Backbone as CSV, one residue per row, in Angstrom:
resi,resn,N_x,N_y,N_z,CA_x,CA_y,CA_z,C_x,C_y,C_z
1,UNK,17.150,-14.824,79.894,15.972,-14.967,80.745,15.280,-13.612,81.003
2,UNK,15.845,-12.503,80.326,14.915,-11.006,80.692,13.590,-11.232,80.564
3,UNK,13.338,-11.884,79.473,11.805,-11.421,78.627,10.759,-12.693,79.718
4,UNK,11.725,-13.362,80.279,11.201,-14.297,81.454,10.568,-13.685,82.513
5,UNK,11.461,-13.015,83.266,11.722,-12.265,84.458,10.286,-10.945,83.978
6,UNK,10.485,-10.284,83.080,9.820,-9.131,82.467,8.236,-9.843,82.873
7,UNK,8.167,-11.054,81.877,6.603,-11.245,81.694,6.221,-11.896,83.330
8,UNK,6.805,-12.343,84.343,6.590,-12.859,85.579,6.211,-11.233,85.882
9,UNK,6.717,-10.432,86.157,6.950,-9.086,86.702,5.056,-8.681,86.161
10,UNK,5.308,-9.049,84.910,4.092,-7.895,84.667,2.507,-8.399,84.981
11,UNK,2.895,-9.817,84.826,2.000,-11.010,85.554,1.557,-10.326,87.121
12,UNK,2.598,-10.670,88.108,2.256,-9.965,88.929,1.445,-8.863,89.227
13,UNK,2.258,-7.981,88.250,1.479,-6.883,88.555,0.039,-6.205,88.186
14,UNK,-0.157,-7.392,87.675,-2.049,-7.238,86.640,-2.653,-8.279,87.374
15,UNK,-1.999,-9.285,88.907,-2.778,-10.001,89.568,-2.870,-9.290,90.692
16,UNK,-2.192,-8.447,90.719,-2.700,-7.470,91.759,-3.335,-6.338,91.974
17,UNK,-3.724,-6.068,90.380,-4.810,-5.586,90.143,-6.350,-5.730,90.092
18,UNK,-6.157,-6.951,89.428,-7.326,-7.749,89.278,-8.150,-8.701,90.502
19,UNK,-7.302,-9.177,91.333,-7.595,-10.019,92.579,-6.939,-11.243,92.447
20,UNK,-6.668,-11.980,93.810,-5.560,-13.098,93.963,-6.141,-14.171,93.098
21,UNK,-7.125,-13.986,92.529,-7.630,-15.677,91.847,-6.760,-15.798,90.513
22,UNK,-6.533,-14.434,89.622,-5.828,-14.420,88.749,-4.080,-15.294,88.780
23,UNK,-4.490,-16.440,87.684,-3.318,-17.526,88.073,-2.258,-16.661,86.778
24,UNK,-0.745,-16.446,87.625,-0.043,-16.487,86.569,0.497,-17.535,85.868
25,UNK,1.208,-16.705,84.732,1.447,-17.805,83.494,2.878,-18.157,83.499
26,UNK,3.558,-18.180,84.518,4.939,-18.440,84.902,5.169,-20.045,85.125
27,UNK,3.978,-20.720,85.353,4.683,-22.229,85.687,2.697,-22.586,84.406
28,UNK,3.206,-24.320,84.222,2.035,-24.359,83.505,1.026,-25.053,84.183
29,UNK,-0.381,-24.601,84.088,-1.366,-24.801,84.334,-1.875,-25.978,84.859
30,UNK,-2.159,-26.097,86.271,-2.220,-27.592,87.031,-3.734,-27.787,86.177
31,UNK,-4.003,-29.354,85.955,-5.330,-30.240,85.767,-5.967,-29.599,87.056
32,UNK,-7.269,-29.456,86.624,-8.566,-29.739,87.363,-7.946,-31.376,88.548
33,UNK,-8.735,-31.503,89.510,-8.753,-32.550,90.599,-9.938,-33.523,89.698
34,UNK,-9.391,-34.883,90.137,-9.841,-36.077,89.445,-11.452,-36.096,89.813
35,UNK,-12.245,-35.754,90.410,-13.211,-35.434,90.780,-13.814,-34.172,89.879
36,UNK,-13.532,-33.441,90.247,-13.774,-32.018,88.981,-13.763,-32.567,87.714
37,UNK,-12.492,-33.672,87.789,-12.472,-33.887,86.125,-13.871,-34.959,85.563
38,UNK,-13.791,-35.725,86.907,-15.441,-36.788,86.590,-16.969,-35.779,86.101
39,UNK,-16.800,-34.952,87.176,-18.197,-34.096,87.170,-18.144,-33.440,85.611
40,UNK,-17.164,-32.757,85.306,-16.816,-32.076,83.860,-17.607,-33.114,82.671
41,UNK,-16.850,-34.320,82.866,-17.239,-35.299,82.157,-18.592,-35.504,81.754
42,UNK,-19.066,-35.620,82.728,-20.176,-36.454,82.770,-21.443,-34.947,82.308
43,UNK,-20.983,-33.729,82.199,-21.453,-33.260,81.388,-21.719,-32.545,80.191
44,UNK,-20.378,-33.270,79.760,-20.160,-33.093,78.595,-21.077,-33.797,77.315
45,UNK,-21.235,-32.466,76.167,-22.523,-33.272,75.537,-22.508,-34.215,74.448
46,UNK,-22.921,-36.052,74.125,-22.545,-36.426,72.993,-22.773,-36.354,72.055
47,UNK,-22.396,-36.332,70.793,-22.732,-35.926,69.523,-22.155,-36.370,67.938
48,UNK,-22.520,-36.171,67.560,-21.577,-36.430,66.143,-20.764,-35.417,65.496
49,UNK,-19.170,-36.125,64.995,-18.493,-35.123,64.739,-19.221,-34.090,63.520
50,UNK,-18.443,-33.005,63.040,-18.900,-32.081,62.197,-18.075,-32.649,60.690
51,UNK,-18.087,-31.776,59.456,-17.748,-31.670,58.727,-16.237,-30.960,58.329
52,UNK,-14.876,-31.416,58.197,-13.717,-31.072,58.713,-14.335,-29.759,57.090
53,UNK,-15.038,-29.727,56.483,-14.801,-28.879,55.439,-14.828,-26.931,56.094
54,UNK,-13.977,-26.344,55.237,-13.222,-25.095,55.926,-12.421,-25.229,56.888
55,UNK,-12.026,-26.419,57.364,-10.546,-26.569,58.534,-9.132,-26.114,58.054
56,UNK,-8.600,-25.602,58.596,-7.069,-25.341,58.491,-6.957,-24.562,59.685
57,UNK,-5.400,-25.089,60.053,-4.608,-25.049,61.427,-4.521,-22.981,61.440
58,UNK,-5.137,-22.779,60.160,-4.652,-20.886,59.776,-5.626,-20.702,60.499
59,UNK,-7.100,-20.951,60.911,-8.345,-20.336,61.525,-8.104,-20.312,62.718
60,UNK,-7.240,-20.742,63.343,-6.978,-21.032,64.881,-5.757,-20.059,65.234
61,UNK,-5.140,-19.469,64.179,-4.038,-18.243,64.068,-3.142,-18.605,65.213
62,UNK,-2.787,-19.730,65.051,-1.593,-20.148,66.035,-0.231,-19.830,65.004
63,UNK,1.011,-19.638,65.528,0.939,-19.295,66.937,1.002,-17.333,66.946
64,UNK,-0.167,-16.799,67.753,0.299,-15.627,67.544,0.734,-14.600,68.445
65,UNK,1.247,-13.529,68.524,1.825,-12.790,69.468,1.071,-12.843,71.038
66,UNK,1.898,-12.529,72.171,0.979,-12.325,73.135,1.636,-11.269,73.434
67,UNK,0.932,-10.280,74.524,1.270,-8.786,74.885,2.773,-8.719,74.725
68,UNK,3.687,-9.996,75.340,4.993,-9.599,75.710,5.515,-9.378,74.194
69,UNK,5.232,-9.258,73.159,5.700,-9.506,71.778,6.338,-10.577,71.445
70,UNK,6.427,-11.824,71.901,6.164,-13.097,71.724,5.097,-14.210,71.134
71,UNK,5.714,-14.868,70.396,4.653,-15.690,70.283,4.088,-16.544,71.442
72,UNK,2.989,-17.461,70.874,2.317,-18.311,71.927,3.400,-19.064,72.237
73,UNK,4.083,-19.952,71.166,4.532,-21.001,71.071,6.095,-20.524,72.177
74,UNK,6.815,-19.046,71.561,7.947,-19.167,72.465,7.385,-18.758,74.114
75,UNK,6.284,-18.562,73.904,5.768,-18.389,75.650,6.152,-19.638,76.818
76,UNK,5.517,-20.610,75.683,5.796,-21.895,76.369,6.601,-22.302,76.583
77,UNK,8.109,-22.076,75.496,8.802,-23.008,75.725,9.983,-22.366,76.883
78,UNK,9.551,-20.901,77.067,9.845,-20.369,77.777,9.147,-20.968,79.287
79,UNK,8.504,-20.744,79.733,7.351,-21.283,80.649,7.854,-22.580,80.762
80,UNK,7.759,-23.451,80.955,7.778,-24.899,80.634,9.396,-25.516,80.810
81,UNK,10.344,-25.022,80.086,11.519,-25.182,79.889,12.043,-25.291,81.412
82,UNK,13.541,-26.116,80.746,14.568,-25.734,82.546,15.850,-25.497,81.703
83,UNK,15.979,-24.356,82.553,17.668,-23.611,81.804,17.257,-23.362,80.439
84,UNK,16.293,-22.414,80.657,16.311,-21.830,79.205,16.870,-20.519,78.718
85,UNK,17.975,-21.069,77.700,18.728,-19.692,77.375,17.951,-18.853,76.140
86,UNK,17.630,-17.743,76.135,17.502,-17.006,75.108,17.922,-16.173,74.196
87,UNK,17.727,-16.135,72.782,18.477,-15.321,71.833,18.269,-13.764,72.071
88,UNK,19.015,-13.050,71.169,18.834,-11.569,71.660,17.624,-10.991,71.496
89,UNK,16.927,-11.671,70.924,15.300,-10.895,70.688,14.704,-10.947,72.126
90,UNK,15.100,-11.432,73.041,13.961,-11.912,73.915,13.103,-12.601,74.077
91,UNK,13.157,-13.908,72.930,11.940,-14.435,72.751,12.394,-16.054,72.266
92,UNK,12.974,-16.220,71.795,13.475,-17.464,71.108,14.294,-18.226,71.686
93,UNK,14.157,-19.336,72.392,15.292,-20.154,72.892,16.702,-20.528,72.362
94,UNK,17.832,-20.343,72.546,18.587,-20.923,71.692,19.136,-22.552,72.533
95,UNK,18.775,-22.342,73.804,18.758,-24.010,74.856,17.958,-23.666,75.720
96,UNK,18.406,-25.143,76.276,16.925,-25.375,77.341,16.904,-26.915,77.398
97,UNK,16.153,-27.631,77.965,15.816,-28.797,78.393,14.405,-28.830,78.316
98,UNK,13.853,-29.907,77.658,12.202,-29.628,77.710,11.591,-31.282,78.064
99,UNK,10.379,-31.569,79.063,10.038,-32.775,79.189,8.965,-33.064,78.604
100,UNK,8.569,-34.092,78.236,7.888,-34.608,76.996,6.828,-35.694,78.293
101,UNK,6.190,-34.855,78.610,5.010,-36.166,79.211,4.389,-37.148,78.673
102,UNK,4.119,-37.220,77.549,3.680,-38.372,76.699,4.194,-39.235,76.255
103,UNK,5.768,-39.382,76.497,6.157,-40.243,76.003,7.567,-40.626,76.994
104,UNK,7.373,-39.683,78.671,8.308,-39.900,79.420,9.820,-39.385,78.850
105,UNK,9.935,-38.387,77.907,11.605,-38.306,77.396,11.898,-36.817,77.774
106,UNK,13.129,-36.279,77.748,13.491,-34.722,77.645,14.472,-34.810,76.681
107,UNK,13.743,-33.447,76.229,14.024,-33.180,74.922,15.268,-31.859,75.125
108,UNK,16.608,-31.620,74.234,17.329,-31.003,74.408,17.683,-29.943,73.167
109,UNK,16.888,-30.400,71.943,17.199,-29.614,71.092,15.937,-28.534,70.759
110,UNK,16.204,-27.334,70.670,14.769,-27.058,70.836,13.812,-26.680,69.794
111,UNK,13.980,-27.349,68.353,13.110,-27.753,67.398,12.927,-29.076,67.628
112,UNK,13.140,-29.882,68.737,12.258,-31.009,68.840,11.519,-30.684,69.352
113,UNK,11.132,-29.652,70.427,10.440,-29.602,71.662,8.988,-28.460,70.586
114,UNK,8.475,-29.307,70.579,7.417,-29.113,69.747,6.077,-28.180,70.819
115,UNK,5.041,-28.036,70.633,3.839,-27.431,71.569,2.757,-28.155,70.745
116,UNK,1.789,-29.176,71.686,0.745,-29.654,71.549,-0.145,-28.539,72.092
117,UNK,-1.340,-29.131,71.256,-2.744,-28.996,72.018,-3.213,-30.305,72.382
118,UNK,-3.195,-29.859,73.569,-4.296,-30.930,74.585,-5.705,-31.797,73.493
119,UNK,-6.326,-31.058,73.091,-7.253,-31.055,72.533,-6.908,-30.324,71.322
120,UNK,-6.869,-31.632,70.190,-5.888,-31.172,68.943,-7.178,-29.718,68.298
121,UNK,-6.508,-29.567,67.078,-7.128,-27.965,66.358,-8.218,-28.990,66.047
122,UNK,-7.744,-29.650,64.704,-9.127,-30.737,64.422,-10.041,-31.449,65.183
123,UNK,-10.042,-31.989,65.929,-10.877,-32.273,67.266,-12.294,-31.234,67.543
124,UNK,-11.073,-30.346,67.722,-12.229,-28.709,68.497,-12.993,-28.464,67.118
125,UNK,-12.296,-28.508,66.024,-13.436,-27.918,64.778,-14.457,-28.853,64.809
126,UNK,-14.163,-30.324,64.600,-15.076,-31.109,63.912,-16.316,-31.641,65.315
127,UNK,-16.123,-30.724,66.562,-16.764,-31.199,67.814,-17.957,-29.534,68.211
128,UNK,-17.448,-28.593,67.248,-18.162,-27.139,67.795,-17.301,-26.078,67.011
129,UNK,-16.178,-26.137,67.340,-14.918,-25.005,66.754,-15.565,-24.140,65.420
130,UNK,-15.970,-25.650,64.772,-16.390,-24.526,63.096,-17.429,-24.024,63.278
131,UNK,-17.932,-23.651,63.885,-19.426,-22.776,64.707,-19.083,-21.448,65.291
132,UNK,-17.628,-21.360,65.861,-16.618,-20.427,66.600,-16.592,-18.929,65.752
133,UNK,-16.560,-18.127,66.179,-15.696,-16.986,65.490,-14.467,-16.785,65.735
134,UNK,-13.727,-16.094,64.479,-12.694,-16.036,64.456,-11.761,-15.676,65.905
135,UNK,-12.285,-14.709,66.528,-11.359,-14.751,67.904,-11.338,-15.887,68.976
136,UNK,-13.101,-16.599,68.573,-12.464,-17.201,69.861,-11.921,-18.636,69.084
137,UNK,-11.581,-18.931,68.171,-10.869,-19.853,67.617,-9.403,-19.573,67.696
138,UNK,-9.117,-18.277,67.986,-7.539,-17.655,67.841,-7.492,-17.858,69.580
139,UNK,-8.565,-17.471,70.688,-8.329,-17.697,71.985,-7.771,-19.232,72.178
140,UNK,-8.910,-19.993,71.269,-8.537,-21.540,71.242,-6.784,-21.837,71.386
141,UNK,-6.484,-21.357,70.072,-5.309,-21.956,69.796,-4.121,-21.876,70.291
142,UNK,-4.470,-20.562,70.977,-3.238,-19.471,71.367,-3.238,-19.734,73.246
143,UNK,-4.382,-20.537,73.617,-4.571,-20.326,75.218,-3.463,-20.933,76.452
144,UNK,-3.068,-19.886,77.218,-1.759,-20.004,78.497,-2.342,-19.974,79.671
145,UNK,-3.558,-19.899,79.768,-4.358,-19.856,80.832,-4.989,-21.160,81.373
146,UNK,-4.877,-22.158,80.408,-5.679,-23.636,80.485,-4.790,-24.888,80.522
147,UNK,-4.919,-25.952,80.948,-4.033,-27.054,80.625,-4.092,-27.389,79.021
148,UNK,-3.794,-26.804,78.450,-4.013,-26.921,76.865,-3.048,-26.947,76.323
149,UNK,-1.836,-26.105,76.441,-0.670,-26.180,75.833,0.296,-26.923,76.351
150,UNK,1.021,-27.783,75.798,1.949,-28.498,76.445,3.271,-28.847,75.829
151,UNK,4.317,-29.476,75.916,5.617,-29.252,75.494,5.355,-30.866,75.223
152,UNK,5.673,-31.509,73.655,6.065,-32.651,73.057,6.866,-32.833,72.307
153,UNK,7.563,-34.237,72.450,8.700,-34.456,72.051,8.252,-34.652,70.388
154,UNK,8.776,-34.361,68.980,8.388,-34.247,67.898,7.843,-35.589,67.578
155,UNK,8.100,-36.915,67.960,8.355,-38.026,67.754,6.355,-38.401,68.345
156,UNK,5.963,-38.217,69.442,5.037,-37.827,69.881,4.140,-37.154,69.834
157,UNK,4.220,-35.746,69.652,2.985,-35.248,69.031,2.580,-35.446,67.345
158,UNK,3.825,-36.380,66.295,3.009,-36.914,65.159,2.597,-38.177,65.230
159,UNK,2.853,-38.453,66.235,2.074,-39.969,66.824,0.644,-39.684,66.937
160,UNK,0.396,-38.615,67.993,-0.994,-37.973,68.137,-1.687,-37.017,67.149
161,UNK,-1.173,-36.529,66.512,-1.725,-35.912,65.227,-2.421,-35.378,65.532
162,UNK,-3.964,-35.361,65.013,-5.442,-34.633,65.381,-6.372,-35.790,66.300
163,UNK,-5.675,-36.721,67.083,-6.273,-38.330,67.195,-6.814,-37.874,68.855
164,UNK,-8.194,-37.867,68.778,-8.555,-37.791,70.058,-8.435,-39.427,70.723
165,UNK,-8.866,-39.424,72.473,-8.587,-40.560,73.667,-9.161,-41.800,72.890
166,UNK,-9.666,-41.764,71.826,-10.483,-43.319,71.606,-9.801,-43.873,70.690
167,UNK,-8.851,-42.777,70.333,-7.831,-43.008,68.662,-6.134,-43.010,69.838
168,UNK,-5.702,-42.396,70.231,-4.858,-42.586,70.785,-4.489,-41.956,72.107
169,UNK,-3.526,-42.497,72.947,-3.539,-42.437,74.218,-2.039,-42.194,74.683
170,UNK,-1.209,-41.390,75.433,-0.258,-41.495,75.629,1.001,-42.780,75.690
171,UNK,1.701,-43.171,75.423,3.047,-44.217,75.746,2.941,-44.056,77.017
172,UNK,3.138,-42.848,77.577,3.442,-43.008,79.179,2.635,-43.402,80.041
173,UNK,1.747,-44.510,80.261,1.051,-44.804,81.067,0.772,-44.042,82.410
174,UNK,2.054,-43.477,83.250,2.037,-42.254,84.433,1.180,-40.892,83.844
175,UNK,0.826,-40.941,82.907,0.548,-39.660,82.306,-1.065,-39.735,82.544
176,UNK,-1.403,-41.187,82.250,-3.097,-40.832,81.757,-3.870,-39.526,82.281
177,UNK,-4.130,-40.597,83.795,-4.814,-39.375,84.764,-4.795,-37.949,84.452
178,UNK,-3.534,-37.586,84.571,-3.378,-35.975,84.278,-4.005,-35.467,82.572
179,UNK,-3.680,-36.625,81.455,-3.866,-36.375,80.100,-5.803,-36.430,80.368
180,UNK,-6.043,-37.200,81.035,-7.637,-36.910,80.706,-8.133,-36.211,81.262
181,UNK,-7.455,-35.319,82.673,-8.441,-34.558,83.250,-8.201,-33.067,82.535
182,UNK,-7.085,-33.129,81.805,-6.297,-32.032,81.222,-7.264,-32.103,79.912
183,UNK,-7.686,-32.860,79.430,-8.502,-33.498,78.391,-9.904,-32.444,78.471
184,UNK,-10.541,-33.370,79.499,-11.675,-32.926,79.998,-11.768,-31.388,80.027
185,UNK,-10.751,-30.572,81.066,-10.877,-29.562,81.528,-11.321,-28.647,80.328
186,UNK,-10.647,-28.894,78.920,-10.396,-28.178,77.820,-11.708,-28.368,77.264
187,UNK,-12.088,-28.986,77.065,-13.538,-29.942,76.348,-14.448,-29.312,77.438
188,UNK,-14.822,-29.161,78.733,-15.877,-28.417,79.413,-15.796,-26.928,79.418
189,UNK,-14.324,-26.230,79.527,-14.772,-25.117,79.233,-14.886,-24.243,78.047
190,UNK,-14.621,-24.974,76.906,-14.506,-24.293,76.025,-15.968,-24.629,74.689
191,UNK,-16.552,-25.569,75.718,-18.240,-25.973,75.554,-18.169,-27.092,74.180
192,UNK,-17.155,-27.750,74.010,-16.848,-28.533,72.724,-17.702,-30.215,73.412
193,UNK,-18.412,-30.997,72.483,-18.689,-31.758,72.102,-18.006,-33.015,72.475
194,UNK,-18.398,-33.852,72.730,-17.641,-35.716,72.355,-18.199,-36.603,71.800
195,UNK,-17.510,-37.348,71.109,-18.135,-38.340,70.483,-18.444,-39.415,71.907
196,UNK,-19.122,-40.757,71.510,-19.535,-41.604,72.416,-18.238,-42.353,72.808
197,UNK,-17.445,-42.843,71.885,-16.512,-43.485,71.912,-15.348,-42.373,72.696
198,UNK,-15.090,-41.434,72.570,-14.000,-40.409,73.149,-14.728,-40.222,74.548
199,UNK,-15.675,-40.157,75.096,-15.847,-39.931,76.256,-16.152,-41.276,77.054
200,UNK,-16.078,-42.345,76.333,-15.699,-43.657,77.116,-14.338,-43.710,77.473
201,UNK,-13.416,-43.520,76.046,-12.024,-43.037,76.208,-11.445,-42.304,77.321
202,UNK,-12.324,-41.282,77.897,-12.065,-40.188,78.460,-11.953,-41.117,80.263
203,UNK,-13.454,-42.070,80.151,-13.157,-42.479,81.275,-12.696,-42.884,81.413
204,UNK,-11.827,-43.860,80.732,-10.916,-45.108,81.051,-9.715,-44.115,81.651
205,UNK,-9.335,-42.914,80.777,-7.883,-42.829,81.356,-8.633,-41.914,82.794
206,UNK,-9.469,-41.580,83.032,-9.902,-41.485,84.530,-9.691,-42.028,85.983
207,UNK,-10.015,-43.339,85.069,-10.122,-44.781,85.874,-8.726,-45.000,86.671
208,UNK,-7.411,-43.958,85.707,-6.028,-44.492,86.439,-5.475,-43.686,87.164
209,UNK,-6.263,-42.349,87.300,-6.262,-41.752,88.902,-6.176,-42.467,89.979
């Protein structure tokens, strides 16, 4: 748990530089309020998807280092995890316990415990993304600051694939609410697009707030 303890520490100490609004990256990122998440919505712009041509998961340079010399991906599972033991690098889990919101399970091995995007890579390209430059497509992919990254059970996130709310929807019914405002949040600030059908999608799982 050093490289745990280390990156909380240094968190701190760059929010107290910066001013108290700065959220650290020690627990993960609460949804927007079901209200915030309506208003988001509703101005979000509709459109038609893009052309998946030049897509690959490589333009989004996941997963790549963050300051602590970690990747994105062991950030999370660091972050996220309960009883997470780490290898001698500082960075790699060798256990842990991980919960799988989408499909209600915890996961114990930790090449199951996979890292979604909220808002898959394909989604964001074919909605604005391929318009992006290269960094902020790497901000995209790589982001600890947003409800965007999340811990799935393997079984689950190839269920969801690249399948936005109108294509598929969590198993866990307890989940919606949080999955669409978590949805939303990602899709308003990162200025991406919806189709007509995904932002009907969007409301329904609204609706179970």
């Amino acid at each position: 748990m050093r490289r745990a303890v280390t990156l909380v520490a240094t968190l701190i100490g760059i929010a107290s530089l910066i001013g108290p609004s700065t959220q650290a990256l020690a627990d993960p990122p609460p949804p927007p309020s079901d209200s915030t998440a309506r208003t988001e919505l509703a101005s979000l712009t509709v459109g038609t998807p893009h052309s998946m041509d030049g897509y690959s998961r490589d333009a989004f340079d996941v997963w790549a280092d963050q300051p602590d010399g970690c990747t994105t991906r062991q950030d999370v599972l660091a972050r996220d995890g309960e009883n997470v033991v780490e290898g001698g690098d500082g960075c790699q889990p060798t256990s842990g316990s991980w919960y799988s919101a989408y499909d209600d399970t915890t996961v114990t091995v930790v090449s199951q415990a996979t890292i979604d995007h909220i808002v898959p890579l394909a989604d964001a390209w074919r909605t604005g993304a391929d318009q992006w430059t290269a960094a902020q497509r790497k901000a995209f992919g790589n982001d600890l600051t947003d409800a965007q990254l999340i811990i799935a059970s393997s079984s689950s996130n190839s269920s969801k694939s690249d399948k936005d709310p109108s294509e598929w929807k969590p198993s866990n019914t307890a989940y919606w609410c949080t999955y669409g405002e978590e949805y939303v949040s990602v899709k308003y600030k990162f200025k991406l697009f919806v189709t007509s059908d995904e932002k009907a999608a969007l409301g329904d799982l609204l609706d179970a707030c």
